[in-house]
GROMACS .gro file of C-alpha atoms in nm:
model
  139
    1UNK     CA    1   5.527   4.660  -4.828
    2UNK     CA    2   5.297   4.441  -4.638
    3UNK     CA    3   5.214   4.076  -4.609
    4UNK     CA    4   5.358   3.785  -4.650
    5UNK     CA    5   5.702   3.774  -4.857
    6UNK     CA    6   5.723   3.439  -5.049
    7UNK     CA    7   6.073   3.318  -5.050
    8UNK     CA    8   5.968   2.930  -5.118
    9UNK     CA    9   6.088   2.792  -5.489
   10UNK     CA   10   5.729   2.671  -5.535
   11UNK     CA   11   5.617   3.017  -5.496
   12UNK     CA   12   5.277   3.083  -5.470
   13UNK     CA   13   5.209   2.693  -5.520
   14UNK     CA   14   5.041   2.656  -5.171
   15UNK     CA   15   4.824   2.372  -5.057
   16UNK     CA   16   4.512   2.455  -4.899
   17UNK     CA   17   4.489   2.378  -4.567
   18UNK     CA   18   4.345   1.970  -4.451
   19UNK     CA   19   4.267   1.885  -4.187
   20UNK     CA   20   4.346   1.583  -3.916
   21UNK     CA   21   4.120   1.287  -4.044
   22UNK     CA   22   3.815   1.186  -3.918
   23UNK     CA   23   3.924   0.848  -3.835
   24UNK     CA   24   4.293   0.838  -3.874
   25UNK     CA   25   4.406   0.443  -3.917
   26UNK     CA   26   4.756   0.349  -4.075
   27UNK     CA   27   4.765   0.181  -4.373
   28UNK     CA   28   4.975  -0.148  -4.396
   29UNK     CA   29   5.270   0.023  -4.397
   30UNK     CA   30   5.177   0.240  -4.087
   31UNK     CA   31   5.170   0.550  -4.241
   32UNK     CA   32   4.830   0.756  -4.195
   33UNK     CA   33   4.689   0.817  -4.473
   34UNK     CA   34   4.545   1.260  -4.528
   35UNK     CA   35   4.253   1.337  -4.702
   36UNK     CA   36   4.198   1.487  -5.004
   37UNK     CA   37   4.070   1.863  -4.977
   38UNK     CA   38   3.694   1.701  -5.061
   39UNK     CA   39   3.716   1.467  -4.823
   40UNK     CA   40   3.870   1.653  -4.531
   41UNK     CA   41   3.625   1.947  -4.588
   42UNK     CA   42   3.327   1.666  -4.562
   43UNK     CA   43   3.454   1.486  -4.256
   44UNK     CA   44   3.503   1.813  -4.073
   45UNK     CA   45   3.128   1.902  -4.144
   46UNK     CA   46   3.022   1.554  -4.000
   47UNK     CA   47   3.211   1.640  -3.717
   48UNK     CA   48   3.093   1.945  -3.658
   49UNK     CA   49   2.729   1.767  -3.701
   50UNK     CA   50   2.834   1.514  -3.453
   51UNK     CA   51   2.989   1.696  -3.181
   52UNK     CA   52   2.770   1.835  -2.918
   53UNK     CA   53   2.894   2.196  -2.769
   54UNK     CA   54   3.058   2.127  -2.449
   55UNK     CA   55   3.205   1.813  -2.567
   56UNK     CA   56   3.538   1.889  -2.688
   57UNK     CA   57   3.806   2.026  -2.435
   58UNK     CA   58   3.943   2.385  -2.488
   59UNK     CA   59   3.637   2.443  -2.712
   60UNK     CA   60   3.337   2.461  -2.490
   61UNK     CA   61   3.103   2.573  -2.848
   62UNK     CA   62   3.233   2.366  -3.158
   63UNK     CA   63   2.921   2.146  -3.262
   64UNK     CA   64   2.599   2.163  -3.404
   65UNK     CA   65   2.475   1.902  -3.145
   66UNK     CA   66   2.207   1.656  -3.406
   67UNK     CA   67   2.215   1.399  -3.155
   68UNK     CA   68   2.072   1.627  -2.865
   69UNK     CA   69   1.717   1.641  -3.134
   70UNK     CA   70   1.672   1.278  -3.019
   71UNK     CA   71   1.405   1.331  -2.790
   72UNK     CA   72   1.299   1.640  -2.947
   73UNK     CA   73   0.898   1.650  -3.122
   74UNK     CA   74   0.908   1.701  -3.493
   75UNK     CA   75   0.778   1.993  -3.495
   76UNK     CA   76   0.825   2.321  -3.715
   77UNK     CA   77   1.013   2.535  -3.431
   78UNK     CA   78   1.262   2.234  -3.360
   79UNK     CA   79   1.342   2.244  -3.766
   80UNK     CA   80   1.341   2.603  -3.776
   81UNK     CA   81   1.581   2.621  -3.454
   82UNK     CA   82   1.762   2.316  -3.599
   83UNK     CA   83   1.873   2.518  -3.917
   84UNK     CA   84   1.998   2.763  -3.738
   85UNK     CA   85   2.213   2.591  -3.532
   86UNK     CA   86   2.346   2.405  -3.793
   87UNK     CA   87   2.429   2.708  -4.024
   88UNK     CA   88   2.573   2.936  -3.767
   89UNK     CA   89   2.809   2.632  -3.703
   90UNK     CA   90   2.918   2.514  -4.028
   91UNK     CA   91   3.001   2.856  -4.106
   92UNK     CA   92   3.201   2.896  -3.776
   93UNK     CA   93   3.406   2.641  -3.835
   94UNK     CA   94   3.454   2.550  -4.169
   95UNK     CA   95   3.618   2.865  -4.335
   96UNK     CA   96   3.757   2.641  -4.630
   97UNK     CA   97   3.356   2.669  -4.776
   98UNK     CA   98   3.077   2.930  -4.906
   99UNK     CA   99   2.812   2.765  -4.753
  100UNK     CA  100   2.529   2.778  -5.003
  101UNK     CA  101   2.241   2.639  -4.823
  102UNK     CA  102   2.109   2.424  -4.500
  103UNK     CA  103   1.797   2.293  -4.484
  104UNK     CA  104   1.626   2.084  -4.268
  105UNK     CA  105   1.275   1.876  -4.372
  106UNK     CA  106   1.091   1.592  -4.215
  107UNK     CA  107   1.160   1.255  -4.402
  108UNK     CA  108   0.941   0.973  -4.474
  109UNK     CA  109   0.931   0.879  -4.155
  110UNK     CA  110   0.772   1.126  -3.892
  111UNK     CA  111   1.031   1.018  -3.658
  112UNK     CA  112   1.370   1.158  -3.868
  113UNK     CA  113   1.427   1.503  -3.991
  114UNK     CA  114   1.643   1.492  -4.316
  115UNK     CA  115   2.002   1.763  -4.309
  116UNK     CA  116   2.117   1.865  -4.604
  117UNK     CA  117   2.392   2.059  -4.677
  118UNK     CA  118   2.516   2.250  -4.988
  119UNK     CA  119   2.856   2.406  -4.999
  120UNK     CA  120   3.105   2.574  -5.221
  121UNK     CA  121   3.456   2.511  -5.143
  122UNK     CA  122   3.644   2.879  -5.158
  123UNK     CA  123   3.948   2.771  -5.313
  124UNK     CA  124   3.808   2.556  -5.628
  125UNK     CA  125   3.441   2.631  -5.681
  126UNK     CA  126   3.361   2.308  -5.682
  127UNK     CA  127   3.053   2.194  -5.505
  128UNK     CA  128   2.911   1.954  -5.239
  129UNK     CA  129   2.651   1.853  -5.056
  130UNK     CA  130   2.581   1.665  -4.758
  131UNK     CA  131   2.265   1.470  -4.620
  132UNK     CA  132   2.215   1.343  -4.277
  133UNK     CA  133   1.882   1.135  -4.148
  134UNK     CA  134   1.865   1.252  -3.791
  135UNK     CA  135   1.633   1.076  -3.525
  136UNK     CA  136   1.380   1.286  -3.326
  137UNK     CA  137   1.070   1.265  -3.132
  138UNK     CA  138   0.715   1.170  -3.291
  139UNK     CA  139   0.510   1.373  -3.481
   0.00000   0.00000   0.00000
């Protein structure tokens, strides 16, 4: 026989997996306070969105690196290249979701491309999505 052998008394009753919040602060009784599978899966995508490769010790690629597109142009390569990024990311490290699409448009203003995100989480089917506004260079 192989695999895992459950001897819990829940059984097969297992809770997905959640990660450390995005901004852990204790409540008033000093406890921290987990997310909810939702809300972990979306604050892990922000922080992948957030983090620039390089920045975290021990794990010189995590990030999609938005805020290096500061002083970027607007142009169709940067989106194009931007996408990319993104997506090979998110799906790198956030196994908990079917990522169903990322796409990345210029908003009103010529000076902010608009990131959204639409996911599936693998364990419920339900669905998310995520938009970021994300400063570049002019037009």
């Amino acid at each position: 026989m192989s695999g895992p052998i459950l001897t819990s008394s829940r059984g097969a009753d297992i809770r997905p997996p959640l990660g450390w919040p995005l901004m852990p602060v204790p409540d008033a009784d000093g406890r921290l306070v987990w997310p909810d599978l939702d809300a972990s899966i979306r604050q892990r995508i922000e922080s992948v969105l957030r983090t620039t490769p390089g920045e975290q010790l021990m794990r010189p690629v995590f990030g999609a690196g938005l805020e290096g597109l500061i002083h970027q142009p607007n142009t169709t390569e940067v989106r194009a290249r931007t996408q990319i990024e993104i997506d090979a990311a998110i799906r790198a490290f956030e196994p908990r979701i079917l990522l169903d699409k990322v796409s990345v448009t210029t908003g009103d203003d010529p000076r902010e491309l608009v990131v959204t995100i639409a996911y599936r989480i693998r364990t419920t089917g339900s669905s998310g999505q995520i938009a970021a506004r994300v400063p570049v260079g002019s037009a």
